[in-house]
Every structure is written in structure tokens, then in C-alpha cells.
Amino acid sequence: MNGGTYDCIVIGAGHNGLVCAAYLARAGKSVLVLEAAGQVGGAAVTREFTPGFKVSACAHLLHLMPADIVSELNLAGHGLKLASRGLSTTALRESQSPFTLDAAGLSAVSIRDAAGFQAYTAQMRKFAAVLMSALDAPPPRLGTNELKDKLSLLRLGWKLRKLGRRDMRELLRIGGMNVYDLLEEHFETAELKGALGLDATLGTNYGPRTPGTVLSLLYRMACEGAAHNEITAAQGGMGAVCEALAASARAAGAHIRVNATVSRIVVESDRATGVVLAGDEHIRARTIISSADPKSTLLGLLGTRHLDTGFVRSVRHLRGKGLTAKLHLALKELPAFRGVSTQQLRGRLLIAPSLDHIERAYNHSKYGEYSSEPVLEISVPSIDDATLAPTGSHVLSAIVQYAPYDLKGGWDAARQKFLDIAVRRIETFAPGLSTSVLASELVTPVDIERDFKISGGHWHHAEFAFDQFFMVRPVPGAAQYATPLPGLFLCGAGSHPGGGVTGLPGRNAARRIIGMN
Ligand SMILES: Cc1cc2nc3c(=O)[nH]c(=O)nc-3n(C[C@H](O)[C@H](O)[C@H](O)COP(=O)(O)OP(=O)(O)OC[C@H]3O[C@@H](n4cnc5c(N)ncnc54)[C@H](O)[C@@H]3O)c2cc1C
């Protein structure tokens, strides 16, 4: 069956696929987006998990998408409304009052840390801004003589140089460090270090003592800086962000089809020329761009026979087994966390009592076990968003670490046990919580793999690590969005700069493709 011809086919309508499609369509390309699921969004989607209760199925907080993407694609004009903004982060404590991570909150806990926090944040944001200049564009290619690549390296060098000698030295000193040692240098309050350490490890295969955790923290802070350092939640959950992206792409002329699973990428005369859908429909295009993860795209949809052995080996070795689970609770009433004000309850609540606690929670995962005392990022989005739960009831949405993809004995046997452990852990801080639970759901990395077609169920599609970052992300030979096969590109979280609802891989890939024509 012949389904027509386009300039570009984008595989997957996760947020990166949609961002890429929107920019390509705005540049005058005819674009078709093909999404396997029945709705757009990928891992940034809203789902009803029990009748009447909706929740963001994976990503729940919008704080990483650069403000210029939001405005260039006119997401507000395409229906995006924020249910809440300026959300605070509060560290929960077992036997003392919780505190919010700002000057006022910290001064109640430690005058030294309150003063240190401002200086630390200012310096880390300065470093993050340097990193941002490398995230916001296709990375340069190594060993070429092209002016474009040299200029890109020069630009980064210049940004570094502009920091001045002291800051430049400090950034070079801390860049490869682990976040444990960095935070020990700066702070004394265990829960403050725990909260900041959790931010560095969320979504990764890391504990705070893992080298590279300062880089992942700077990555997060770089994207947050480009989003004006504001944590927000979309009205209707994360799926509403993708609905607005889809509307923006459609307004620019892109076509989006859901329930359209690509079963293979078509290769003719040594270039990608189209795709075949489940059901055998063949659609042709000059350029195919995949937002599916690199392994699914290159080893699955394309197939190893079109790639050379060395490249196939590096894709096979790509690390990307998820450790992050998501817990959803439908609650009869608003949960009461000990000492937490309504204002604090509107924001993020963190259970990460110390760096050592996170490290111990991580240790289990190295041996294929889940954490017996997991660390969590909790939000109760229904406080500010009545679309998510029936009046008077609420939904609780929590990121839970660590829940290894390769759990010994498998998740079918362990799901309920880990869910109970996570609920009990939250209940330590919110007495009586379990009596209010009407329904619950635990989404493990194995479920993420199945439901969102992300092999390994990893937040970043491929681990965010030095050896899978920047000029070698996801692998050498595919780090500038183009793959070794002419006509085939990547644009999802597995490509530079990485995961999170940023839209950066999607926009960078579109820029690369537009710039090539
Ligand atoms: C538990 C969890 C919590 C998270 N929390 C946050 C958060 O709070 N904030 C944040 O910013 N980020 C968060 N993230 C990270 C974020 O969700 C992801 O990094 C991001 O959504 C990836 O977007 P993407 O568009 O690159 O890929 P995806 O969202 O994975 O989209 C890829 C799309 O391709 C489709 N697809 C795949 N194969 C095919 C095929 N053969 N044919 C057609 N379609 C196909 C899939 O169905 C999917 O829709 C979280 C991630 C997890 C797992």
C-alpha cells in the first residue's frame, strides 16, 4: 500500500519528535509524524490510571524546556496553560520540621548553609550557562577541518575563557567530580545535601558518589536556567504540553498520525527512503528522523545489515537500563505531611535524608534489587489542577528510585511489594496516608519500555554519562543527529544533549537538517 511522499517523516510523537516536526514544518518542509500510541506525548503524557484520576505517566514537572522554544512554538497560543508556577522544593525530615530550599527556609536550619546556598547556586548557575551553550546546538564533529566545527569548539572555549581564571579553574576542577564530594565541601545540613544530591541523580544510573554526577546536576541546572529557573506544572498534566506542541506543528503544516507503528525503515540504494507501517503501508520521504531510542531505531527499525560492524557494536554497548519508577496514588482527600504548609505541598517534596542514604538506596540496584528505603520526588498536582481528580479527591505523583530494569526475579513478582514499600516510606512523613488510598499504580522501567517503546525504560533513552555525552552521544558516528545511513537522523532523548522535557534534541536535529539543505 502506498501512503504518499513527504520531505520528512518523524518517527514518534514524544515531545522531541513534535518539536522537531514543528521546526521542520515552519522551515517549509512537508512533514508527517507517525506515532505508535493512540495519543501524542511519549513519556510526557497524561493518563487516566484509575477511573476519574489522571496523572502525568512519567515526566510530571515542566522546568527544563527553554523559554525560547515555548515562545517560538507559541505553546500558550496553542492551548498550553500552567496550573502552577514558581513551585518550591521542600526537603522532608524524619524528626524535625521540613524546610524549603530558599534563603528563608534554610536560615531556619543553618545560617551557614543559608549564606552558602546563595553563593553555591550563583556559581553553579554561571557554570551551567557555559554548558548551555554546548547543549543548544549540534555538537561539533571531531577531527574535521570544517569551519563550522572549529567555530563551534571556539565558541565553547570562549564561553569558558570568559568565566575568568578563578571560575574556569573551579569548573574544570569540579566538572568530572561526584556530587557527594562537591556538596560535602559546601554544606553541613544532611537533608540539604540529600536534596541537591537527589537532583543530580534523578533519572540516572548513579548514586551521589558516582563520578559524573556534577555534570548531570549542571545539565539539569543549564536547562532550568534556559527555562528561567522556574518549576511549573501544566494544566491537564504533561500531556497538555505535547498537545500544544502537536497543535503548533499542525498549524505549521505538519501531519500527525497516531496508532501508526513504524515496523521498519526502508533502504534503497544505500539511503533511507521511507518507512513501512505495521499493516504494510509504505510511505516515502527524503529524510527520516527517529525520536525512538537509538537501539530501537538502529538495531530494530533499520537493522544491522545496513550498518558496519564497529558501529553496530557501539550501539549494542550503549548503556540505557532505567532505574526510575513512578508511583501514582488516587487519594480520598488531601494528604497531610507533618509540618508541611499548603504552600509547600503545592511544590516538590523530596525524601532524600542524606547523601549516604541515597548512596545506600542506590547500592541495592547494583545487585538487581530495589531499594528498601527508596528516595522520592513527590508532587500533588491536583491541588492546583481540578482536571486531574474528582472534587475533594487528589492524585499523588512520585518519582521513586531505585527500581532497576533488571530486577532479580522480575517485576511481576515484586511490583506490589515495592509499591507498598514506597507508600510506607511516604507515610513516615504523611501519617495515615495509606487509609486515604483509593487506587495505586507503580510504573517500573519494564512498564516504561513496554508502554512507551523505550528499550531499557531509561529516562534519557541512553545513560547520561561522560562516555555518552556531547560529541559521542549516543555513539560516535551518530552524534550530530545524522546516522551513518544517508537520509536517517535521530532526534530523541538518546541524542545530544539528553533527556528531560527540554525539546533540545528535537530542535537541534531540525536545525541540523534545515542547515544541510
Ligand atoms: C519516571 C520518569 C519520570 C520523569 N520525570 C520527568 C520530569 O518530571 N520532568 C522532565 O523534564 N523529564 C522527566 N522525565 C524524562 C522525560 O520524560 C523524557 O526524557 C522525555 O519524555 C523523552 O522524550 P522524547 O520525545 O525524546 O522520547 P519519548 O517520550 O520516549 O517519545 C518517543 C516516541 O516514539 C514513539 N515510538 C517509538 N517507536 C516507535 C515506532 N516504531 N513507531 C512509531 N512510534 C514509535 C513512542 O511511542 C513515543 O511516543 C522522566 C522520565 C521518567 C521515565
XYZ file of C-alpha atoms and ligand atoms in Angstrom:
570
model
C 0.000 0.000 0.000
C 1.431 3.429 -0.885
C 0.907 6.180 1.715
C 2.401 9.129 -0.196
C 5.655 11.089 -0.191
C 6.960 13.755 2.203
C 10.131 15.773 2.694
C 10.409 14.424 6.239
C 8.935 11.583 8.267
C 9.361 11.860 12.034
C 9.058 8.547 13.887
C 7.436 9.088 17.290
C 5.308 11.930 18.660
C 7.039 12.279 22.006
C 7.820 15.893 22.799
C 11.149 15.804 20.872
C 9.549 14.341 17.754
C 6.879 17.046 17.903
C 9.391 19.859 18.469
C 11.466 18.591 15.551
C 8.386 18.320 13.324
C 7.217 21.823 14.256
C 10.578 23.425 13.378
C 10.873 21.457 10.126
C 7.327 22.407 9.085
C 7.990 26.049 9.934
C 11.000 25.875 7.603
C 8.684 24.879 4.778
C 9.159 21.098 4.793
C 6.257 18.736 4.273
C 6.275 16.650 7.450
C 4.490 13.514 8.605
C 4.756 12.368 12.238
C 3.992 8.702 12.916
C 3.186 7.682 16.494
C 2.640 4.106 17.626
C 0.475 5.014 20.629
C -3.097 6.243 20.467
C -2.092 9.711 21.637
C 0.868 12.055 21.282
C 3.347 12.640 24.124
C 5.504 9.536 24.605
C 6.902 9.681 28.140
C 5.393 13.169 28.514
C 1.761 12.101 28.517
C -1.259 12.298 30.819
C -3.144 9.053 31.521
C -6.202 8.057 33.498
C -4.751 5.383 35.778
C -7.999 4.615 37.576
C -11.498 5.912 36.745
C -11.690 9.649 37.390
C -7.993 10.112 38.286
C -5.444 11.353 35.765
C -1.716 11.828 36.155
C 1.412 12.548 34.132
C 2.524 8.981 33.444
C 6.304 9.634 33.586
C 7.544 13.247 33.421
C 5.432 15.409 35.752
C 7.240 18.735 36.262
C 7.913 21.230 33.491
C 11.136 23.045 34.339
C 13.655 22.182 31.650
C 12.156 23.443 28.385
C 13.972 26.597 27.265
C 11.717 29.656 27.238
C 12.637 30.385 23.614
C 11.211 27.031 22.457
C 7.995 27.724 24.389
C 7.683 31.158 22.767
C 8.961 30.288 19.249
C 6.403 27.475 19.011
C 3.773 29.682 20.670
C 2.660 26.975 23.069
C 0.432 29.376 25.011
C -1.331 30.322 21.763
C -1.762 26.596 21.060
C -3.540 25.892 24.334
C -0.818 25.385 26.949
C -1.918 26.706 30.341
C 0.101 26.413 33.506
C -1.765 25.109 36.557
C 1.022 26.263 38.841
C 4.332 28.049 38.581
C 7.204 29.084 40.814
C 6.931 25.749 42.647
C 9.161 25.400 45.682
C 11.315 22.435 46.687
C 10.938 21.205 50.254
C 13.176 18.672 51.997
C 11.208 16.405 54.350
C 12.880 15.390 57.627
C 12.076 12.419 59.824
C 12.221 14.025 63.245
C 12.456 17.747 62.544
C 10.434 20.322 60.611
C 10.767 20.258 56.830
C 12.455 23.202 55.139
C 12.205 24.837 51.739
C 15.355 25.266 49.676
C 15.487 29.060 49.665
C 17.103 31.728 51.816
C 14.210 31.917 54.313
C 13.759 28.166 54.610
C 17.451 27.477 55.032
C 18.091 30.204 57.599
C 15.729 28.379 59.963
C 18.005 25.348 59.672
C 21.571 26.625 59.298
C 22.767 30.219 58.949
C 25.971 28.909 57.401
C 24.106 26.869 54.783
C 21.662 29.708 54.055
C 24.574 32.013 53.172
C 26.483 29.250 51.374
C 23.447 28.215 49.336
C 23.187 31.596 47.631
C 26.858 31.659 46.671
C 26.799 28.000 45.584
C 23.664 28.488 43.462
C 25.048 31.630 41.805
C 28.301 29.890 40.901
C 26.666 26.677 39.675
C 24.243 28.700 37.539
C 27.180 30.538 35.993
C 28.822 27.216 35.127
C 25.517 25.813 33.879
C 25.150 28.762 31.498
C 28.511 27.858 29.919
C 27.330 24.279 29.498
C 24.073 25.533 27.940
C 26.000 26.972 25.014
C 27.058 23.389 24.225
C 23.573 21.906 24.723
C 21.687 24.263 22.495
C 23.343 23.311 19.190
C 24.516 20.220 17.343
C 27.900 19.215 18.791
C 30.966 19.774 16.608
C 32.491 16.790 14.826
C 35.883 15.607 15.947
C 38.834 15.725 13.583
C 37.226 17.586 10.694
C 38.609 20.665 9.028
C 35.217 22.258 8.567
C 34.901 25.842 9.724
C 31.520 25.117 11.346
C 33.080 22.522 13.684
C 36.037 24.738 14.532
C 33.754 27.709 15.249
C 31.559 25.618 17.495
C 34.559 24.473 19.577
C 35.888 28.035 19.648
C 32.534 29.342 20.885
C 32.600 26.894 23.780
C 36.229 27.725 24.561
C 35.404 31.421 24.517
C 32.481 30.955 26.928
C 34.835 29.103 29.262
C 37.528 31.756 28.910
C 35.003 34.488 29.722
C 34.450 32.940 33.145
C 37.831 34.301 34.227
C 40.766 32.373 35.644
C 39.309 31.501 39.073
C 35.943 30.286 37.878
C 37.450 28.500 34.890
C 39.773 26.566 37.196
C 36.909 25.751 39.533
C 34.684 24.485 36.716
C 37.482 22.306 35.392
C 38.107 21.003 38.924
C 34.502 20.086 39.702
C 33.263 19.133 36.185
C 34.261 15.466 36.478
C 33.685 15.140 40.227
C 30.973 13.315 42.057
C 28.246 15.395 43.644
C 28.867 13.834 47.070
C 32.310 15.391 47.395
C 31.153 18.722 45.965
C 28.239 19.052 48.398
C 30.398 17.972 51.351
C 32.666 20.927 50.543
C 29.772 23.388 50.693
C 27.134 22.394 53.226
C 26.538 20.905 56.668
C 22.794 20.068 56.688
C 22.288 16.421 55.734
C 18.849 16.916 54.132
C 20.041 19.893 52.063
C 22.887 17.795 50.683
C 20.425 14.942 50.161
C 18.001 17.161 48.225
C 20.719 18.554 45.952
C 22.252 15.102 45.543
C 18.869 13.713 44.502
C 18.594 16.353 41.768
C 21.947 15.158 40.411
C 20.899 11.507 40.316
C 17.196 11.595 39.291
C 16.668 9.524 36.182
C 20.227 8.215 36.045
C 22.079 5.027 36.897
C 24.047 6.909 39.541
C 24.484 7.291 43.257
C 25.901 10.574 44.571
C 29.392 9.074 44.792
C 29.416 8.191 41.079
C 31.845 10.318 39.038
C 29.907 12.455 36.550
C 27.109 13.415 38.930
C 28.249 17.053 38.973
C 27.847 17.013 35.193
C 24.297 15.664 35.429
C 23.471 18.334 38.021
C 24.922 21.040 35.765
C 22.919 19.628 32.837
C 19.727 19.954 34.844
C 20.666 23.456 36.017
C 21.596 24.523 32.470
C 18.161 23.567 31.153
C 16.478 25.109 34.201
C 18.388 28.348 33.556
C 17.096 28.426 29.979
C 13.601 27.928 31.457
C 14.101 30.966 33.738
C 14.731 28.763 36.782
C 11.043 28.198 37.337
C 9.415 24.864 38.140
C 5.900 24.673 36.706
C 3.115 22.144 36.129
C 0.915 22.164 33.038
C -2.871 22.321 33.412
C -4.030 18.827 32.473
C -0.618 17.286 33.204
C 2.429 16.854 30.994
C 0.290 15.547 28.136
C -1.065 19.074 27.694
C 2.452 20.287 26.782
C 2.589 17.727 23.992
C -0.960 18.525 22.836
C 0.170 22.163 22.482
C 3.340 21.069 20.644
C 1.209 18.946 18.300
C -1.139 21.881 17.672
C 1.863 24.092 16.928
C 3.312 21.533 14.496
C -0.074 21.105 12.777
C -0.508 24.882 12.468
C 2.848 24.960 10.672
C 1.575 22.311 8.257
C 2.772 19.016 9.785
C 0.518 15.957 9.651
C 0.392 13.735 12.724
C -0.919 10.173 12.718
C -1.430 8.210 15.938
C -1.882 4.411 16.097
C 0.737 4.303 13.351
C 3.569 1.967 14.346
C 6.614 2.030 12.098
C 7.766 -1.551 11.610
C 10.832 -0.811 9.502
C 12.856 1.884 7.803
C 13.138 1.349 4.059
C 16.618 1.464 2.498
C 17.113 1.812 -1.242
C 20.417 2.456 -2.995
C 22.166 2.814 0.365
C 19.934 5.555 1.778
C 16.781 5.729 3.876
C 13.868 6.464 1.589
C 10.803 5.757 3.677
C 9.095 3.630 6.283
C 6.728 0.695 6.351
C 3.964 0.673 8.952
C 2.554 -2.326 10.747
C -0.138 -3.297 8.216
C 2.325 -2.830 5.355
C 1.644 0.754 4.305
C 4.763 2.194 2.644
C 5.374 5.945 2.989
C 8.286 7.632 1.263
C 10.350 10.635 2.361
C 13.665 12.302 1.560
C 14.589 12.369 5.243
C 13.593 10.031 8.072
C 14.074 11.332 11.625
C 13.547 8.991 14.562
C 12.726 10.107 18.086
C 12.623 6.477 19.211
C 15.664 5.484 21.267
C 18.901 4.754 19.368
C 18.853 0.988 19.936
C 15.228 0.612 18.771
C 15.905 2.820 15.756
C 19.235 1.453 14.585
C 19.131 -2.182 15.638
C 15.361 -2.647 15.379
C 13.735 -0.425 12.747
C 16.776 -0.132 10.496
C 18.559 -3.434 11.102
C 22.231 -4.221 11.498
C 22.764 -5.325 7.892
C 22.736 -1.674 6.816
C 25.464 -0.645 9.282
C 29.124 -1.509 9.674
C 30.205 -3.892 12.402
C 32.096 -1.372 14.538
C 29.127 0.987 14.607
C 26.715 -1.845 15.450
C 28.989 -2.882 18.316
C 28.976 0.623 19.796
C 25.167 0.829 19.569
C 24.848 -2.590 21.242
C 27.133 -1.403 24.039
C 25.122 1.749 24.646
C 24.083 1.742 28.310
C 20.438 2.562 28.955
C 18.770 0.418 31.588
C 16.394 2.522 33.667
C 16.354 2.707 37.459
C 13.488 5.128 37.913
C 9.891 4.174 38.712
C 6.769 6.267 39.043
C 4.163 5.878 41.790
C 0.620 7.190 41.401
C -1.937 7.284 44.193
C -5.617 8.199 43.933
C -6.438 9.742 47.325
C -9.773 10.303 49.094
C -8.502 13.597 50.467
C -5.576 15.985 50.513
C -2.609 14.236 52.157
C -1.250 15.830 55.327
C 2.544 15.805 55.532
C 3.910 16.527 59.002
C 4.929 20.203 59.289
C 4.329 20.906 55.571
C 2.314 24.040 54.763
C -0.247 24.154 51.932
C 2.169 26.365 50.012
C 4.948 23.788 50.360
C 2.544 20.981 49.417
C 1.888 22.755 46.090
C 5.557 22.241 45.135
C 8.094 19.378 45.127
C 8.591 17.385 48.292
C 11.809 15.408 48.497
C 12.564 12.374 50.632
C 16.350 12.097 50.485
C 17.518 12.403 54.093
C 21.249 12.400 53.319
C 23.793 11.666 50.638
C 24.690 8.415 52.383
C 21.034 7.420 52.390
C 20.796 7.940 48.616
C 24.027 6.034 48.079
C 22.751 3.114 50.177
C 19.440 3.156 48.265
C 21.462 3.050 45.029
C 23.667 0.166 46.229
C 20.752 -2.295 46.051
C 20.248 -1.588 42.365
C 23.825 -2.633 41.523
C 22.855 -6.170 42.517
C 19.476 -6.255 40.777
C 17.471 -5.365 43.902
C 15.118 -2.488 44.590
C 15.881 -0.026 47.411
C 14.471 -0.993 50.778
C 14.219 2.730 51.658
C 13.774 4.478 48.314
C 14.355 8.178 47.661
C 11.449 10.127 46.209
C 10.342 13.327 44.494
C 6.663 13.859 45.310
C 4.048 16.220 43.963
C 0.302 16.562 44.455
C -0.665 18.218 41.162
C -4.422 18.095 41.790
C -4.124 20.889 44.388
C -3.858 23.401 41.553
C -5.399 21.358 38.766
C -9.019 20.285 39.161
C -8.918 18.379 35.847
C -6.907 15.559 37.433
C -9.209 14.238 40.180
C -12.862 14.388 41.261
C -13.705 17.307 43.585
C -12.257 16.818 47.046
C -10.041 13.907 45.977
C -6.408 14.143 44.914
C -3.633 12.441 42.956
C -0.136 11.988 44.273
C 2.635 11.581 41.709
C 6.085 10.435 42.843
C 9.349 9.549 41.184
C 10.819 6.600 43.082
C 14.449 5.461 42.991
C 15.947 2.958 42.718
C 13.963 0.382 40.733
C 16.310 -1.488 38.382
C 15.091 -2.627 34.975
C 16.893 -5.951 35.506
C 15.267 -6.769 38.842
C 16.186 -10.223 40.155
C 13.060 -12.380 39.885
C 11.319 -9.832 37.636
C 8.826 -7.050 38.332
C 5.660 -9.138 38.134
C 6.540 -10.803 41.420
C 7.890 -7.649 43.062
C 5.673 -4.808 41.871
C 3.205 -4.845 44.779
C 5.996 -5.240 47.366
C 7.930 -2.250 46.074
C 4.736 -0.214 45.759
C 3.947 -0.962 49.422
C 7.497 -0.030 50.434
C 7.206 3.308 48.614
C 3.797 4.085 50.179
C 5.078 3.160 53.660
C 8.097 5.373 53.109
C 5.879 8.344 52.228
C 3.607 7.520 55.151
C 6.538 8.049 57.540
C 6.182 11.715 56.624
C 2.422 11.738 55.973
C 0.837 9.661 58.763
C -2.416 7.993 57.758
C -1.745 8.273 54.025
C -2.496 4.611 53.282
C -6.035 4.859 54.695
C -6.769 7.503 52.061
C -5.555 5.461 49.060
C -8.384 4.543 46.668
C -6.167 3.126 43.918
C -2.492 2.934 43.131
C -0.124 2.285 40.256
C 3.614 1.643 40.057
C 5.196 2.204 36.651
C 8.552 0.380 36.529
C 11.271 0.661 33.854
C 9.904 -2.560 32.332
C 6.461 -0.925 32.007
C 8.087 2.194 30.535
C 9.817 0.037 27.947
C 6.509 -1.657 27.035
C 4.193 1.376 27.138
C 6.484 3.986 25.576
C 8.691 1.764 23.406
C 11.867 2.926 25.172
C 14.294 -0.009 25.223
C 15.521 -0.372 28.814
C 12.872 2.100 30.045
C 15.504 4.783 30.711
C 14.611 8.454 31.410
C 17.366 9.615 28.992
C 16.856 6.799 26.387
C 20.616 6.178 26.870
C 22.532 6.771 30.093
C 23.642 10.357 30.642
C 27.369 9.833 31.227
C 30.721 11.247 30.089
C 31.206 8.431 27.595
C 27.718 9.012 26.131
C 27.681 12.813 26.148
C 28.182 15.705 23.726
C 30.370 14.700 20.743
C 29.897 10.976 21.430
C 26.155 10.898 22.234
C 24.644 8.418 21.647
C 27.679 6.894 19.893
C 30.486 8.188 17.691
C 29.230 8.292 14.134
C 25.711 9.425 15.099
C 26.445 12.308 17.450
C 25.351 15.123 15.156
C 21.861 13.643 14.623
C 22.866 12.173 11.233
C 23.435 8.402 11.322
C 25.906 6.583 9.053
C 22.989 5.802 6.728
C 22.312 8.820 4.474
C 18.813 10.173 4.960
C 18.374 8.795 8.509
C 18.583 11.072 11.574
C 17.942 10.815 15.314
C 16.114 13.474 17.348
C 15.061 11.903 20.684
C 16.416 11.985 24.220
C 19.125 9.466 23.262
C 20.803 12.083 21.109
C 22.591 15.249 22.261
C 22.090 16.730 24.789
C 19.898 14.096 26.539
C 16.586 13.531 28.276
C 14.099 15.557 30.246
C 11.290 17.531 28.675
C 13.626 20.077 27.069
C 12.870 19.863 23.343
C 16.587 20.460 22.745
C 17.414 17.259 20.816
C 14.328 17.873 18.641
C 15.224 21.482 17.867
C 18.945 20.775 17.347
C 18.145 17.939 14.939
C 15.713 20.131 12.976
C 18.333 22.887 12.758
C 20.897 20.391 11.519
C 18.546 19.078 8.816
C 17.394 22.536 7.747
C 21.019 23.753 7.661
C 22.001 20.894 5.359
C 19.585 21.858 2.586
C 9.621 8.029 35.569
C 10.099 9.231 34.786
C 9.889 10.498 35.295
C 10.332 11.619 34.589
N 10.105 12.876 35.098
C 10.484 13.963 34.405
C 10.100 15.264 34.839
O 9.421 15.432 35.850
N 10.486 16.323 34.090
C 11.201 16.164 32.930
O 11.527 17.172 32.287
N 11.545 14.932 32.463
C 11.190 13.832 33.166
N 11.458 12.580 32.668
C 12.209 12.431 31.408
C 11.321 12.619 30.168
O 10.063 12.024 30.348
C 11.965 12.002 28.907
O 13.337 12.262 28.853
C 11.307 12.579 27.661
O 9.907 12.486 27.763
C 11.796 11.878 26.391
O 11.145 12.475 25.294
P 11.392 12.021 23.786
O 10.449 12.792 22.961
O 12.837 12.128 23.469
O 11.062 10.483 23.760
P 9.710 9.690 24.125
O 8.884 10.486 25.033
O 10.141 8.342 24.555
O 8.955 9.610 22.733
C 9.306 8.693 21.715
C 8.009 8.337 20.995
O 8.319 7.465 19.905
C 7.261 6.538 19.790
N 7.773 5.378 19.053
C 8.781 4.550 19.405
N 8.945 3.593 18.482
C 8.008 3.826 17.518
C 7.665 3.172 16.303
N 8.305 2.082 15.894
N 6.668 3.699 15.547
C 6.018 4.822 15.931
N 6.287 5.456 17.105
C 7.270 4.965 17.872
C 6.893 6.217 21.221
O 5.591 5.648 21.321
C 6.999 7.601 21.863
O 5.766 8.282 21.787
C 11.011 11.453 33.352
C 11.202 10.163 32.820
C 10.758 9.063 33.533
C 10.958 7.694 32.931
